[in-house]
Amino acid sequence: MGHRTKGSDIYVAILRHRGGRYNAASGKPGRVTDHDDSLDGLPMDAAVDAVVARTGDDPDAIRAALERVTVDGVVRHEAVDDALAHVSKVVSTPETRVENAGMLIDDAREAAAAVDHLDSVAARLDDFEERHAAVASRVDGLGDRLQSVISLANESDAIYETAVEIRQLNAAANSAQHTADKLGVDAEELEAWVRTPDRRVDALDDDADAVAGFIDGVEETLDMLAAGDVDTDVDPAAVGFDAALRHRVSRLLLDDLRAEVGDLHAWPDPSPDDAHGAVDTVALAALDDRLASLEDRWRSISDRFDGRPAVGWQDRYGDRLADFESALDDHAPPVDWGAVESLLGEYRPETDDSEST
């Protein structure tokens, strides 16, 4: 597959931009030009006041930006040069992390060669490719942004603007690095459970614990509503709607677990030349039984919803529930549980009870 991004020499080349001088021995850009900037030599407080008067920007944001271009509390041109040298190194780091993530994806794909026809494996490998391409594109763009910042530093009266851009570029580079690192961790995790499927069975058992807790919460809420055990300042209809939302999510999570277990049932026995491991059929059968029990409980709770409890949430929230169910259709197995949690948070009513459950 050969995941590779542009070489780090691009950043050296950028620092050798027109009008600038690059000190190869120190790895720092030379003083880019002679400025006549009104901020040069001002103490921080005075510099912040001057920028507020000129731009109207938030003083705290101004101070955070100017801290990168100060020496002993005084704004200095030479500090801009140092900040540019630092951010150029920060920008180069995500490139290495993207390359590393690409190699880890290659390793995972190689280990999964005999099982990549299974949906749970194929979907993850495809997701890795898409995420890798996206973060690689972000990293490629960092070089262009760095060149723009260095060009901006050539302009007079631009210390503050340059400092703002340096701060934003630093944040963008750190974000890209975090994204690449997370991708690498996910690829390593896939390779690990492909080589040792028992790890996946254990993880799915932990996920079943989470779904069981979800189902417990819905059942407790219905019991509370049936008993009329609701505080006077809590809307029972909103509580009932919240329980219905969580009930729908628990069904999706059960479907996700069932799909993962189905793939493990279809897991081929490894040949001597295969990198993937064998599934513990006894542990898998136990997980099957557990999911069957959870599905029985879910259906029992569904019967209670179909009985239309007297809190009347359907009349008020039926359309919103239908919208939520439509949105859930976009989250087919393998499910990104974090994304579903975020979606649930968007639809949940604001009640004290929904917060506690």
XYZ file of C-alpha atoms in Angstrom:
357
model
C 0.000 0.000 0.000
C 2.908 2.319 0.741
C 1.489 5.107 2.883
C 3.891 8.010 2.580
C 3.629 11.795 2.834
C 5.908 14.519 1.595
C 9.402 14.564 3.035
C 10.266 16.852 5.911
C 12.639 18.746 3.633
C 9.606 20.767 2.572
C 9.777 22.685 5.833
C 13.405 23.597 5.336
C 12.560 24.751 1.829
C 9.703 26.854 3.134
C 11.993 28.583 5.600
C 14.261 29.460 2.686
C 11.434 31.492 1.167
C 12.021 34.683 -0.739
C 13.464 37.478 1.345
C 14.374 35.191 4.243
C 17.576 33.565 5.400
C 17.766 30.092 6.881
C 20.488 29.222 9.362
C 21.267 25.573 8.547
C 23.478 25.203 11.585
C 20.816 26.269 14.084
C 17.773 25.053 12.194
C 16.152 28.476 12.649
C 14.930 31.013 10.137
C 17.021 34.121 9.961
C 15.538 37.557 10.519
C 13.159 37.750 7.572
C 13.166 41.470 6.963
C 13.512 44.855 8.611
C 10.224 45.803 10.257
C 8.764 48.998 11.599
C 6.176 47.398 13.875
C 4.548 49.508 16.565
C 4.405 46.533 18.923
C 8.133 45.847 18.874
C 9.587 46.647 22.292
C 6.243 47.116 24.065
C 5.558 45.394 27.397
C 2.807 42.808 27.177
C 0.068 44.922 28.791
C 0.779 47.871 26.541
C 0.916 45.619 23.463
C -2.447 44.054 24.366
C -4.012 47.502 24.798
C -2.628 48.595 21.438
C -4.032 45.558 19.635
C -7.417 45.916 21.348
C -7.583 49.508 20.202
C -6.703 48.506 16.642
C -8.706 45.281 16.236
C -11.276 45.061 19.004
C -10.216 41.434 19.598
C -10.637 39.751 22.979
C -7.777 40.815 25.304
C -7.242 37.286 26.649
C -6.974 35.886 23.127
C -4.549 38.661 22.182
C -2.401 37.955 25.221
C -2.342 34.213 24.470
C -1.123 34.924 20.946
C 1.477 37.522 21.907
C 2.979 35.271 24.588
C 4.609 33.387 21.729
C 6.497 36.477 20.565
C 7.731 37.965 23.818
C 11.079 37.997 25.593
C 10.952 38.681 29.334
C 7.441 40.062 28.961
C 8.310 42.382 26.075
C 7.162 41.883 22.474
C 10.210 41.404 20.227
C 10.793 40.784 16.511
C 13.442 38.195 17.272
C 10.831 36.241 19.229
C 8.816 35.958 16.018
C 11.783 34.238 14.409
C 12.040 31.806 17.315
C 8.305 31.115 17.216
C 8.513 30.383 13.495
C 11.371 27.956 14.072
C 9.411 26.195 16.805
C 6.178 25.897 14.835
C 8.086 24.555 11.822
C 9.247 21.658 14.000
C 5.738 21.155 15.370
C 4.380 21.036 11.820
C 6.891 18.364 10.812
C 5.863 15.961 13.599
C 2.403 14.945 12.284
C 3.976 13.929 8.990
C 6.010 11.265 10.773
C 2.958 10.113 12.728
C 0.926 9.802 9.521
C 3.644 7.659 7.971
C 3.727 5.510 11.105
C -0.064 5.103 11.051
C 0.160 4.028 7.414
C 2.663 1.324 8.250
C 0.485 0.091 11.123
C -2.483 -0.098 8.744
C -0.327 -2.124 6.364
C 0.542 -4.489 9.231
C -3.122 -4.886 10.173
C -4.145 -5.552 6.586
C -1.413 -8.158 6.201
C -2.441 -9.922 9.409
C -6.089 -9.911 8.312
C -5.474 -11.202 4.782
C -7.468 -14.407 5.366
C -10.360 -12.773 7.254
C -10.771 -9.446 5.456
C -13.909 -10.738 3.728
C -15.765 -10.523 7.041
C -17.775 -7.340 7.450
C -16.373 -6.391 10.846
C -12.811 -6.601 9.526
C -13.394 -5.168 6.049
C -15.320 -2.165 7.373
C -12.531 -1.284 9.783
C -9.826 -1.583 7.139
C -11.831 0.634 4.787
C -12.351 3.127 7.593
C -8.614 3.172 8.272
C -7.894 3.969 4.619
C -10.377 6.848 4.588
C -9.117 8.285 7.849
C -5.503 7.974 6.721
C -6.185 9.799 3.459
C -8.012 12.559 5.339
C -5.281 13.171 7.916
C -2.563 12.956 5.246
C -4.370 15.698 3.330
C -4.537 17.808 6.485
C -0.806 17.368 7.036
C -0.006 18.291 3.440
C -1.948 21.508 3.986
C 0.124 22.401 7.036
C 3.146 23.092 4.850
C 1.207 25.612 2.772
C -0.069 27.278 5.924
C 3.459 27.510 7.302
C 4.632 29.205 4.119
C 1.780 31.711 4.416
C 2.706 32.478 8.028
C 6.337 33.097 7.112
C 5.244 35.380 4.286
C 3.022 37.254 6.715
C 5.986 37.714 9.044
C 7.685 39.668 6.229
C 5.017 42.335 6.367
C 5.388 45.419 8.520
C 3.056 45.943 11.470
C 2.204 42.234 11.473
C 3.653 40.883 14.720
C 0.233 40.270 16.230
C -1.270 38.784 13.075
C 1.750 36.515 12.697
C 1.485 35.409 16.317
C -2.203 34.569 15.838
C -1.443 32.477 12.767
C 1.426 30.705 14.549
C -0.878 29.820 17.432
C -3.573 28.492 15.114
C -1.069 26.527 13.045
C 0.424 25.002 16.178
C -3.053 23.874 17.262
C -3.812 22.450 13.807
C -0.547 20.496 13.767
C -1.160 19.093 17.250
C -4.691 18.098 16.244
C -3.426 16.299 13.135
C -0.801 14.520 15.227
C -3.467 13.363 17.698
C -5.654 12.117 14.853
C -2.783 10.182 13.294
C -1.796 8.685 16.653
C -5.387 7.555 17.312
C -5.519 5.965 13.879
C -2.308 4.073 14.583
C -3.646 2.817 17.916
C -6.861 1.600 16.248
C -4.875 -0.210 13.553
C -2.700 -1.893 16.196
C -5.818 -2.940 18.087
C -7.325 -4.541 14.987
C -4.125 -6.425 14.259
C -3.981 -7.629 17.861
C -7.460 -9.139 17.920
C -7.091 -10.609 14.428
C -4.004 -12.447 15.648
C -5.702 -13.354 18.957
C -9.505 -13.447 18.467
C -10.064 -14.286 22.140
C -9.243 -10.654 22.833
C -12.180 -9.696 20.649
C -14.503 -12.105 22.454
C -13.462 -10.553 25.778
C -14.008 -7.050 24.439
C -17.463 -7.949 23.138
C -18.307 -9.401 26.541
C -17.376 -6.033 28.079
C -19.580 -4.334 25.506
C -22.418 -6.635 26.498
C -21.965 -5.345 30.061
C -22.464 -1.818 28.769
C -25.610 -2.765 26.855
C -26.975 -4.612 29.887
C -26.514 -1.427 31.896
C -28.345 0.511 29.207
C -31.267 -1.923 29.299
C -31.316 -1.847 33.114
C -31.630 1.933 33.022
C -34.578 1.866 30.627
C -36.361 -0.769 32.703
C -35.818 1.184 35.919
C -37.259 4.294 34.281
C -40.381 2.440 33.151
C -40.806 0.998 36.651
C -40.521 4.484 38.099
C -43.110 5.871 35.685
C -45.484 2.974 36.312
C -45.274 3.587 40.058
C -45.747 7.328 39.646
C -42.465 7.844 41.419
C -41.594 11.078 39.610
C -40.725 14.385 41.240
C -43.296 17.127 40.828
C -40.860 19.301 38.899
C -40.078 16.525 36.372
C -42.183 16.067 33.235
C -43.194 12.378 32.996
C -43.704 12.656 29.232
C -40.129 13.863 28.745
C -38.852 11.049 30.946
C -40.839 8.500 28.940
C -39.511 9.868 25.660
C -35.969 9.735 26.985
C -36.473 6.088 27.917
C -37.791 5.371 24.411
C -34.678 6.921 22.879
C -32.394 4.804 25.030
C -34.455 1.719 24.241
C -33.921 2.266 20.494
C -30.192 2.739 21.021
C -29.919 -0.469 23.029
C -31.472 -2.366 20.097
C -28.865 -0.941 17.719
C -26.062 -1.876 20.088
C -27.427 -5.402 20.416
C -27.548 -5.666 16.622
C -23.949 -4.475 16.497
C -22.824 -7.105 18.987
C -24.788 -9.798 17.170
C -23.106 -8.867 13.868
C -19.657 -8.998 15.468
C -20.418 -12.384 17.007
C -21.711 -13.616 13.650
C -18.378 -12.766 12.063
C -16.565 -14.680 14.785
C -18.773 -17.689 14.070
C -17.682 -17.419 10.430
C -14.025 -16.997 11.429
C -11.956 -19.530 9.458
C -9.576 -21.866 11.178
C -6.021 -20.648 10.526
C -3.671 -22.573 8.306
C 0.060 -22.681 9.109
C 0.663 -19.741 6.751
C -2.121 -17.519 8.173
C -1.475 -14.731 10.643
C -4.936 -14.783 12.201
C -5.646 -16.859 15.279
C -8.391 -19.322 16.178
C -11.612 -18.469 18.017
C -12.395 -20.025 21.395
C -15.731 -21.643 20.500
C -16.691 -22.261 24.150
C -16.290 -18.586 25.073
C -18.117 -17.578 21.902
C -21.040 -19.872 22.731
C -21.269 -18.314 26.201
C -21.376 -14.854 24.643
C -24.102 -16.067 22.291
C -26.213 -17.175 25.237
C -25.689 -13.871 26.981
C -26.799 -11.872 23.938
C -29.872 -14.085 23.592
C -30.809 -13.291 27.196
C -30.336 -9.548 26.609
C -32.455 -9.718 23.461
C -35.245 -11.426 25.417
C -35.130 -8.637 27.992
C -35.205 -6.015 25.247
C -38.308 -7.575 23.682
C -40.005 -7.678 27.077
C -39.362 -3.953 27.507
C -40.672 -3.316 23.997
C -43.958 -4.934 25.023
C -44.188 -2.413 27.840
C -43.667 0.480 25.420
C -46.286 -0.978 23.076
C -48.686 -1.013 26.001
C -48.626 2.799 25.825
C -48.067 3.863 29.431
C -50.204 6.692 30.663
C -47.526 9.373 30.606
C -48.543 10.455 27.083
C -45.097 11.020 25.609
C -46.075 9.573 22.200
C -48.384 12.458 21.333
C -45.749 15.067 22.120
C -42.599 13.299 20.996
C -43.668 10.775 18.366
C -42.346 12.811 15.433
C -39.045 13.490 17.179
C -38.652 9.796 17.940
C -39.269 8.987 14.260
C -36.541 11.496 13.303
C -34.170 9.857 15.779
C -34.876 6.395 14.421
C -34.206 7.671 10.898
C -30.886 9.115 12.038
C -29.980 5.785 13.657
C -30.386 4.112 10.272
C -27.103 5.784 9.255
C -25.254 3.838 11.972
C -25.211 0.279 10.695
C -22.839 -2.293 12.245
C -19.992 -2.037 12.963
C -21.342 0.844 15.034
C -19.314 3.807 16.217
C -20.688 3.823 19.747
C -19.267 7.270 20.463
C -21.103 8.735 17.467
C -24.365 7.105 18.581
C -23.868 8.488 22.081
C -23.457 11.972 20.602
C -26.601 11.527 18.508
C -28.533 10.417 21.579
C -27.342 13.521 23.399
C -28.767 15.714 20.633
C -32.246 14.230 20.975
C -32.571 13.661 24.716
C -34.935 16.066 26.455
C -33.525 18.312 29.151
C -34.801 16.736 32.339
C -33.115 16.033 35.643
C -34.023 12.378 35.225
C -32.490 12.101 31.743
C -29.287 13.511 33.135
C -29.201 10.959 35.953
C -29.963 7.992 33.663
